Coordinates of C-alpha atoms and ligand atoms in Angstrom, one line a residue:
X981 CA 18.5 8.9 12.8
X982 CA 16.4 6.9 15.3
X983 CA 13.4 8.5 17.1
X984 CA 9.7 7.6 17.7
X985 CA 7.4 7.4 14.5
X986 CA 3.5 7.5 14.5
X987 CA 2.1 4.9 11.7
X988 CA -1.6 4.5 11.0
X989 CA -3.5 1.8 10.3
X990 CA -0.7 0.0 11.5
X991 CA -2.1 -3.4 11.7
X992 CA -2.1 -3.2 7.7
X993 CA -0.5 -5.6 5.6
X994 CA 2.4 -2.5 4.3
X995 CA 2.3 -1.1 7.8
X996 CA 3.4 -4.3 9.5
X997 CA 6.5 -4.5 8.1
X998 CA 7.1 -0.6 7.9
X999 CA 6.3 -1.5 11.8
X1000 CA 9.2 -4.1 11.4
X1001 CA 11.9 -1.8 9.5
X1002 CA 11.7 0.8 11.9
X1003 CA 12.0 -1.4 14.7
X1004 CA 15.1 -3.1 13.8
X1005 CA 16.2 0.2 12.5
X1006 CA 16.3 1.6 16.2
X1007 CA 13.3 3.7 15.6
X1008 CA 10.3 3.5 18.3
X1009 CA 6.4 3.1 17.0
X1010 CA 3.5 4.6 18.1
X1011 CA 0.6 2.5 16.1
X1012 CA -2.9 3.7 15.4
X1013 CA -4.9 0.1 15.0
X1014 CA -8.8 -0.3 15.0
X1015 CA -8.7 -2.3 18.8
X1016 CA -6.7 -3.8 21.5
X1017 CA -7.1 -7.2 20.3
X1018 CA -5.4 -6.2 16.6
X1019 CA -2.4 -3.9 18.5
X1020 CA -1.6 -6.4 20.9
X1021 CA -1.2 -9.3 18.4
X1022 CA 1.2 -7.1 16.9
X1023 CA 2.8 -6.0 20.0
X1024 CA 3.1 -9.6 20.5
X1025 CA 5.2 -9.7 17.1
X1026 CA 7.2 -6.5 17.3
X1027 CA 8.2 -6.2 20.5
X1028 CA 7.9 -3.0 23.4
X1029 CA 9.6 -0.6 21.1
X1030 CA 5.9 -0.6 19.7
X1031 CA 3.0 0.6 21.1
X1032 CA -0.5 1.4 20.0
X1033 CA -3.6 4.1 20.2
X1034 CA -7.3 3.1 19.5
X1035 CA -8.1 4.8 16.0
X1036 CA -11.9 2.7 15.7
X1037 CA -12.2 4.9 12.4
X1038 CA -10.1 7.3 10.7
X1039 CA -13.0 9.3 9.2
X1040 CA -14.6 10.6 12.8
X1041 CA -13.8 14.2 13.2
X1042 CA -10.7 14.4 15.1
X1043 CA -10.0 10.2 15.1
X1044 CA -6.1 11.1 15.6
X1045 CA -6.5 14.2 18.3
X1046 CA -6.2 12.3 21.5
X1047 CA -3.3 9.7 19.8
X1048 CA -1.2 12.5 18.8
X1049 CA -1.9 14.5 21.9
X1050 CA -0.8 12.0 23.7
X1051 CA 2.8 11.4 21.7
X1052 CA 4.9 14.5 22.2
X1053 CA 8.1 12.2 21.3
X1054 CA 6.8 11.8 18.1
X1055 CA 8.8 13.8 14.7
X1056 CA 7.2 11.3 12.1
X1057 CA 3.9 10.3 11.0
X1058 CA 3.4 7.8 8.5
X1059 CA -0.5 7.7 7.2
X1060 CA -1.1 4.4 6.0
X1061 CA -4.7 3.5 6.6
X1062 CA -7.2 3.9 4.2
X1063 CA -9.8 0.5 3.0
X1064 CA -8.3 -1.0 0.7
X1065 CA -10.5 -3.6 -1.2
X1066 CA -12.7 -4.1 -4.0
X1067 CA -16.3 -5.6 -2.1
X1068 CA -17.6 -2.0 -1.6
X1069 CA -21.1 -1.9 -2.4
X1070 CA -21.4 1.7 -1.4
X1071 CA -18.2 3.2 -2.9
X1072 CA -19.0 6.6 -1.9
X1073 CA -19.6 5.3 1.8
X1074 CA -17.3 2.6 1.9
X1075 CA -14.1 3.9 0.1
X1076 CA -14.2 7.7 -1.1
X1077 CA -15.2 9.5 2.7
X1078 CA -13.4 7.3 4.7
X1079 CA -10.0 7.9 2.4
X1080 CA -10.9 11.3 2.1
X1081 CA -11.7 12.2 5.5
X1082 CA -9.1 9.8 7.2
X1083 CA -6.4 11.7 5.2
X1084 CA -7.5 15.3 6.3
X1085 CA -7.8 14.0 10.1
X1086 CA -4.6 13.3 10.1
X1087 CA -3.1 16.3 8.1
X1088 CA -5.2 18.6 10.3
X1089 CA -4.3 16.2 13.8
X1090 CA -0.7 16.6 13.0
X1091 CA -0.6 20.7 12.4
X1092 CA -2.8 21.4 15.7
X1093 CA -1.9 18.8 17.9
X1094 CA 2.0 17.9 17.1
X1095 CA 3.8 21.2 15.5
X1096 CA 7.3 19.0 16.5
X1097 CA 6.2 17.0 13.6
X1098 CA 8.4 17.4 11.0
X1099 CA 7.5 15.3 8.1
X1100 CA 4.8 13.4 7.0
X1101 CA 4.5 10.6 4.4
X1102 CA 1.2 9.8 3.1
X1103 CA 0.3 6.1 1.2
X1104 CA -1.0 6.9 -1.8
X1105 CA -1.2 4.5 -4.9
X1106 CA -0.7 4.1 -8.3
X1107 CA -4.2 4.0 -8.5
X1108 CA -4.0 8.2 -7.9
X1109 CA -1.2 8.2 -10.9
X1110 CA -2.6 6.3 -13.4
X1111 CA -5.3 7.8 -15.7
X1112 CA -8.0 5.2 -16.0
X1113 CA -8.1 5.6 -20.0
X1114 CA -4.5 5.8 -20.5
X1115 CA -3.8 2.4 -18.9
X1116 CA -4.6 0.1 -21.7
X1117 CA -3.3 3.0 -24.1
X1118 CA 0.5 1.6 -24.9
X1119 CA 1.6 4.4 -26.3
X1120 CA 0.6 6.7 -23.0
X1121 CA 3.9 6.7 -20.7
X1122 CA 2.8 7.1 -16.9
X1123 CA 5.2 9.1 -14.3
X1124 CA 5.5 10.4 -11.3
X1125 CA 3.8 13.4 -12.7
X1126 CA 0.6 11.9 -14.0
X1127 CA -3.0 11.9 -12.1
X1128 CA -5.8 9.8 -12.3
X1129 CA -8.1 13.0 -12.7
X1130 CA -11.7 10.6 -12.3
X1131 CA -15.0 12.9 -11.1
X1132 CA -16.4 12.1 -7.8
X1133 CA -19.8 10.9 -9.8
X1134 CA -17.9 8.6 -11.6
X1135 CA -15.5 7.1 -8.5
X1136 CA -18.8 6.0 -7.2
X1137 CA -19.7 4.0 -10.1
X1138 CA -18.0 0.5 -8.7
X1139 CA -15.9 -0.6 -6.1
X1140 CA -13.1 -0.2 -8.6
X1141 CA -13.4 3.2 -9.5
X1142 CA -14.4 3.9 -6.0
X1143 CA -11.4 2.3 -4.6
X1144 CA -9.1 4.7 -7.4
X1145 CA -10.8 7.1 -6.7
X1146 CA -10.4 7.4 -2.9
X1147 CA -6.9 7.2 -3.4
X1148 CA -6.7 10.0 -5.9
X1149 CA -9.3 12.7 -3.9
X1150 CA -7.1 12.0 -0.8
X1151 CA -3.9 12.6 -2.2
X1152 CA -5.1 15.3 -3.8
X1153 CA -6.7 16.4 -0.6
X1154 CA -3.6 16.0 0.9
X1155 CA -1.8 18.3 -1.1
X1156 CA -4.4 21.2 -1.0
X1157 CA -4.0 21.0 2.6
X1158 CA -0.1 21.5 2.5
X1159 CA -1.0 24.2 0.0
X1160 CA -3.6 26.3 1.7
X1161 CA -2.5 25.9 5.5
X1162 CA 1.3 26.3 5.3
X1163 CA 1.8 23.6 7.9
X1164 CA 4.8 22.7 10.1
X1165 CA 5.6 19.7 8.5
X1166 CA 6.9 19.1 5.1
X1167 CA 4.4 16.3 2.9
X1168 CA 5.8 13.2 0.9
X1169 CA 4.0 10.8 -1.0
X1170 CA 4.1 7.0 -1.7
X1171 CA 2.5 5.9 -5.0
X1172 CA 3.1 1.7 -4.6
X1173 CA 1.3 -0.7 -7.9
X1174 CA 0.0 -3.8 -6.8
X1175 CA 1.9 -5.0 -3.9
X1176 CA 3.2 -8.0 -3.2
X1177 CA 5.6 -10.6 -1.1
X1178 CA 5.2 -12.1 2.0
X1179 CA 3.1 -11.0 5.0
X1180 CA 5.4 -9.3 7.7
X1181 CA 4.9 -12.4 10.0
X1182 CA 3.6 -15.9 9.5
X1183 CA 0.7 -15.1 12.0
X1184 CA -1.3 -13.1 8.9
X1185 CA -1.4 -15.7 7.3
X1186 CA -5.2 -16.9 6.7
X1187 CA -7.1 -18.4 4.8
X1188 CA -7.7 -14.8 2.8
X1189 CA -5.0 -12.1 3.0
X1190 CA -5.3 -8.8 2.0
X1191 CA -6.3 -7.5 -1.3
X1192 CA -3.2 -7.6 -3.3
X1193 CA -1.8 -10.5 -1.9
X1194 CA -4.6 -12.6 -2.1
X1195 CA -4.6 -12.4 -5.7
X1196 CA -1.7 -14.6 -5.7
X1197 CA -3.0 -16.9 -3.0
X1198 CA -6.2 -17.0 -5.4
X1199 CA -4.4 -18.8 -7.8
X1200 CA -3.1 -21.6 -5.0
X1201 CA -7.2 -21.6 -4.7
X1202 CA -7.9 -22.9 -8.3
X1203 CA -8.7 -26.2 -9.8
X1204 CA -6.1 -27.0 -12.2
X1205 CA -8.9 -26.5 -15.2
X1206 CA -10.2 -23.2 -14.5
X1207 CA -9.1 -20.2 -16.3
X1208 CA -6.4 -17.6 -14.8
X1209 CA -8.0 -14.5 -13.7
X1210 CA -7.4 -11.6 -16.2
X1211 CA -5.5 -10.3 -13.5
X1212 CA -2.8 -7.9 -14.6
X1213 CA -0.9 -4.6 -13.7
X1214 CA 2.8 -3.5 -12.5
X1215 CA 4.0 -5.2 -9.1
X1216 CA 6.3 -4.2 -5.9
X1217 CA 7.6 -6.1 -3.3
X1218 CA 6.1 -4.9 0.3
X1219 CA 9.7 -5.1 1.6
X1220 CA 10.9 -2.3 -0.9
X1221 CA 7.5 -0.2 -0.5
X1222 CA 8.4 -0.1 3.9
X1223 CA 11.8 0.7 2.4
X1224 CA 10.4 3.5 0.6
X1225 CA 8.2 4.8 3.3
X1226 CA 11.1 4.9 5.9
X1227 CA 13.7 7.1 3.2
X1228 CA 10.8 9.0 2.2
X1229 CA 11.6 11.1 5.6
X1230 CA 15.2 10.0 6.2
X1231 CA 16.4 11.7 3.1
X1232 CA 15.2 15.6 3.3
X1233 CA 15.6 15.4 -0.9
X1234 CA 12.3 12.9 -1.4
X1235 CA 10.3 15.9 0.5
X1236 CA 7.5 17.1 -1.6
X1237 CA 7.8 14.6 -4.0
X1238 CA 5.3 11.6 -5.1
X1239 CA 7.4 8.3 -5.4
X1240 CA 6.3 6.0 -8.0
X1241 CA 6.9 2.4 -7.2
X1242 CA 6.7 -0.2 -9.5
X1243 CA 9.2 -2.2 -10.8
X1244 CA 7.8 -3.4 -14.1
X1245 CA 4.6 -5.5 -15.4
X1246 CA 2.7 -8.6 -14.9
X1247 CA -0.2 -10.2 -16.1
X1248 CA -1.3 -14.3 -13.9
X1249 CA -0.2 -15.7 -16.3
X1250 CA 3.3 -14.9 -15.4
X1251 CA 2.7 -15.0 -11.4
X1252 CA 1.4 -18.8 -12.8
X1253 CA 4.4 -19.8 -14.7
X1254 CA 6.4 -18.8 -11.7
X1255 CA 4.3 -20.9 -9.8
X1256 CA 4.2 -23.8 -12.2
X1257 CA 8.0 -23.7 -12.3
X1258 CA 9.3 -22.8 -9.6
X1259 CA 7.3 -24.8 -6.8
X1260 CA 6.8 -27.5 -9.5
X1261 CA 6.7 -30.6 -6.9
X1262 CA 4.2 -29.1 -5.2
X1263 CA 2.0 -27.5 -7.2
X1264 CA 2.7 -28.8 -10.3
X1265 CA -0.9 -30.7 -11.8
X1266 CA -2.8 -28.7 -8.7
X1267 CA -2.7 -25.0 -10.1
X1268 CA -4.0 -23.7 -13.3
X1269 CA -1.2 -23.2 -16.0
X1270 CA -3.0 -21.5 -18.6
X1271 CA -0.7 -20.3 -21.8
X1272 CA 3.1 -20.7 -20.5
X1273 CA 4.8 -17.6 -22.0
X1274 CA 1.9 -15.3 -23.0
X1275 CA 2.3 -12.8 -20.2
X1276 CA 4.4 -10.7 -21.7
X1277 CA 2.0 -10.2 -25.0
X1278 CA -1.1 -9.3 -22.2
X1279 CA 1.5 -6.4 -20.6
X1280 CA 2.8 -5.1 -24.0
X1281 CA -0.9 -4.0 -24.7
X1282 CA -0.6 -1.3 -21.5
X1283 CA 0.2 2.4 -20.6
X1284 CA 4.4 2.4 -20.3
X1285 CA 5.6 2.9 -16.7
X1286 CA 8.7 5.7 -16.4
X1287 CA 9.3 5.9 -12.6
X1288 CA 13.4 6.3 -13.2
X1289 CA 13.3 9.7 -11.0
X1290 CA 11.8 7.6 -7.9
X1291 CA 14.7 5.0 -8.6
X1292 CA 17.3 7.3 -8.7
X1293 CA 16.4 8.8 -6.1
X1294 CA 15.5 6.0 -3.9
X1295 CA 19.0 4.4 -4.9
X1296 CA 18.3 0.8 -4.3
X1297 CA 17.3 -2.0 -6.5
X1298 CA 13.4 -3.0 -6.1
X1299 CA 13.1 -7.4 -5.9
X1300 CA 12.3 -9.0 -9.1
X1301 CA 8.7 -10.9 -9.4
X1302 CA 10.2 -14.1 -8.9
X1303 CA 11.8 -13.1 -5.7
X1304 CA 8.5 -11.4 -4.4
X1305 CA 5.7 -14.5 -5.7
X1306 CA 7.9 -17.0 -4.6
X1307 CA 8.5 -15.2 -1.3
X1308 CA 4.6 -14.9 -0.9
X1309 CA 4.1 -18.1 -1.5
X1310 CA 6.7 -20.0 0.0
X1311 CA 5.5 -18.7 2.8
X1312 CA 1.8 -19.9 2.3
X1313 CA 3.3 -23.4 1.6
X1314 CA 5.6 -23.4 4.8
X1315 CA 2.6 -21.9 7.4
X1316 CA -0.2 -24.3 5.8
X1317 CA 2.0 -26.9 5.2
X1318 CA 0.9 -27.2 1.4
X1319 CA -2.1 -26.2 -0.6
Ligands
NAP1751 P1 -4.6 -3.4 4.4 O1 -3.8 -4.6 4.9 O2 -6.1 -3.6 4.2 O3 -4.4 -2.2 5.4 C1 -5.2 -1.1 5.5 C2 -5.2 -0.6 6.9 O4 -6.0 0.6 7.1 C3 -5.6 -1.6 7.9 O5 -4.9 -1.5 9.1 C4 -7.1 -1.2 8.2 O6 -7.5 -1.6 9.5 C5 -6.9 0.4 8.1 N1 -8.2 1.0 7.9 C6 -9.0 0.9 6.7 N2 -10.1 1.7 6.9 C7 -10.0 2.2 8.1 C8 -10.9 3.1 8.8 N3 -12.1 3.5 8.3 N4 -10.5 3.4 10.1 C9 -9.4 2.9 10.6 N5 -8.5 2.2 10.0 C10 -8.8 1.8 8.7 O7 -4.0 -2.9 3.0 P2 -2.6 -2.5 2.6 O8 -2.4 -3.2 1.3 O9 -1.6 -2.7 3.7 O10 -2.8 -1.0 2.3 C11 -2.2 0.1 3.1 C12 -2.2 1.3 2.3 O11 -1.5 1.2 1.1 C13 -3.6 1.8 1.9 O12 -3.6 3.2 1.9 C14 -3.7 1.4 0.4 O13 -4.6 2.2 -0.3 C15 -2.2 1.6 0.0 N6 -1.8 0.8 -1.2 C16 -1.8 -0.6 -1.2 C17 -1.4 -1.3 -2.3 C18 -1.4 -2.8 -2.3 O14 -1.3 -3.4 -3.4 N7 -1.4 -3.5 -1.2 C19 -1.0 -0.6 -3.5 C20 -1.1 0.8 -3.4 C21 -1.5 1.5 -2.3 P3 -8.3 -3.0 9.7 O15 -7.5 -4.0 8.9 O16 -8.3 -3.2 11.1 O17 -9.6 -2.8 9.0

C-alpha cells in the first residue's frame, strides 16, 4: 500500500524513524520541520523519497495551509508535533495552546485543503489516558478507554500537568473536531507511555536527547554515589510506536480507535540494573546502582495497565525493556565512544 504520507514535526525523535519505516516500506514523505537546516539534515539521512515544508510553528492560524496545498499526492497525514518536555515555565503558553492549536490546524488544514486525505493518525499519549489520581491507585486498571479528565486551571499548574494536559485538550480537541465537522478523513489515535530505544540515526545523538530518552542517558550522567531519580512509569520501544503509527492507517479496523501502547512497567531502578548488568565492563563502578531488585516493589504500588485490545489488534509483539535500554544505550556508548 505505498503512497506519499504527510508527517509533522517530522524532525522529532518518534517521527524520525516513522520517517524511516515508511521509507523502507516504499512509502514517500512529505515532512513539516521547523527550518531548512533541521529538514535537510534529515534529508541527508533518509534519502529523496523525503522531502520537507517550513512549519516555524504549528499554533499560527493556518501553519499547515500552504504545506498541504502544496501536496496533492498526499492520502496520509501523520500529526506528530506537539512540545514535548517538562522546562515550561508558562505551561499555558508553552505546552497547552501550542498542542491545542497545532492539533486543530492540522485537522482543519487537512478537511479544507486536502479532501483526498483519507486518514489521519494523531500522537497522542498516555499522558491523555491516564487519570492523574488513579496512577499511584493500584487497584485502578487504565485502558484504552480511560481519560485523563484534568481542568485547564489545573494543567497550568506545572510543567507536568501542563505537559498532560496539552496532550489530553488536544486529543480531545481532536475528536470534537471529527465529531462536529463530519470530515473527509477517518481519525486514529496513538496513545505511546514513556518512549524509549535508540535515536533513528546516530547523528541525534547529543549530549541531551529528547525528553524520554534522556532520562536513560541521565543515568550514564550520574556519579556512582548519587541517588536514582524516582523516575518511574510503563515504557515502549520507539521502533514499535512508528510500527504502530504506520498500521494505524494500513489496517482500516484500528480507524476510530485510541491505541494504547505500553508494554509493561518500570521504575530506574530497573533501567539501572539493566545497565549495571548488562554493559557491566563499562559502566560497572561508573553508574549509580541503587537497590538491585527493588523495581518491581516501586511498580507494584501503580494504576494496572490493560491495553490487550491495542495488542490484539496490532498483532505483533512490542520489545522487552532490556531490548529497548540496551538498544538506547548501546548506541550512546558506540557514537561517544563511552561515558
Ligand atoms: P520531540 O523529539 O521533542 O518531537 C517533537 C516534535 O514536535 C519536534 O519535531 C518539534 O520540533 C515539534 N514541535 C514542537 N512544538 C512545535 C511547534 N510549536 N511548532 C512546530 N513544531 C513543533 O518528541 P517526541 O518524543 O518525538 O514526541 C513526538 C510526539 O509524541 C509528541 O506529540 C509527544 O507528545 C508524543 N509522545 C511522546 C512520548 C515519548 O515518551 N517520547 C510519549 C507519548 C507521546 P523541534 O524539535 O524543531 O522543536
Amino acid at each position: 500500500m505505498a503512497g506519499s504520507v504527510f508527517v509533522s514535526g517530522a524532525t522529532g525523535f518518534i517521527a524520525q524513524h516513522i520517517v524511516k519505516q515508511l521509507i523502507e516500506e516504499g512509502y514517500t514523505v512529505v515532512g513539516s520541520v521547523r527550518s531548512t537546516e533541521k529538514g535537510e539534515a534529515l534529508k541527508k539521512n533518509v534519502g529523496d523519497k523525503f522531502s520537507y515544508e517550513i512549519v516555524k510553528d504549528i499554533q499560527e492560524e493556518g501553519a499547515f495551509n500552504e504545506a498541504l496545498k502544496k501536496h496533492p499526492e498526499v492520502t496520509v497525514v501523520l500529526h506528530t508535533a506537539s512540545p514535548f518536555h517538562f522546562k515550561a515555565t508558562d505551561p499555558e503558553k508553552e505546552l497547552l495552546l501550542p498542542a491545542v492549536h497545532g492539533t486543530k490546524n492540522a485537522l482543519k488544514a487537512v478537511a479544507e485543503f486536502a479532501p483526498q486525505v483519507k486518514t489521519v493518525v494523531i500522537t497522542s499519549s498516555y499522558a491523555a489516558i491516564a487519570p492523574a489520581d488513579k496512577e499511584i491507585d493500584p487497584t485502578f486498571t487504565i485502558t484504552e478507554e480511560t481519560w485523563n479528565n484534568i481542568s485547564w486551571e489545573d494543567a497550568k499548574a506545572n510543567a507536568f500537568s501542563g505537559y498532560r494536559g496539552s496532550k489530553a485538550f488536544a486529543e480531545k480537541a481532536a475528536w470534537e473536531f471529527v465529531k462536529t465537522e463530519k470530515p473527509n478523513f477517518v481519525l486514529s489515535i496513538v496513545n505511546p507511555v514513556f518512549v524509549f530505544g535508540p535515536q533513528a540515526f546516530d547523528s541525534e545523538i547529543k549530549a541531551e536527547l529528547n525528553t524520554s530518552a534522556e532520562f536513560i542517558n541521565n543515568i550514564l550522567k550520574q556519579k556512582p554515589d548519587e541517588e536514582l531519580a524516582a523516575f518511574k512509569g510503563a515504557f515502549i520501544d520507539v521502533r514499535d510506536v512508528s510500527k504502530a503509527h504506520i498500521l494505524a492507517f494500513e489496517k482500516p479496523e484500528l480507524a476510530e480507535q485510541r491505541l494504547l501502547l505500553a508494554n509493561g512497567r518500570f521504575a530506574a531502578q530497573d533501567v539501572a540494573d539493566i545497565l549495571n548488568t548488562k554493559f557491566k565492563d563499562v559502566l560497572g563502578g561508573k553508574i549509580p546502582v541503587g537497590t538491585p531488585g527493588s523495581g518491581p516493589e516501586v511498580t507494584s504500588k501503580l494504576a494496572k495497565i490493560d491495553n490487550s485490545k491495542t495488542k490484539k489488534s496490532l498483532g505483533f509483539e512490542f520489545a522487552s525493556l532490556e531490548k529497548t535500554v540496551a538498544d538506547t544505550v548501546q548506541q550512546i556508548l558506540d557514537v561517544n565512544g563511552g561515558i
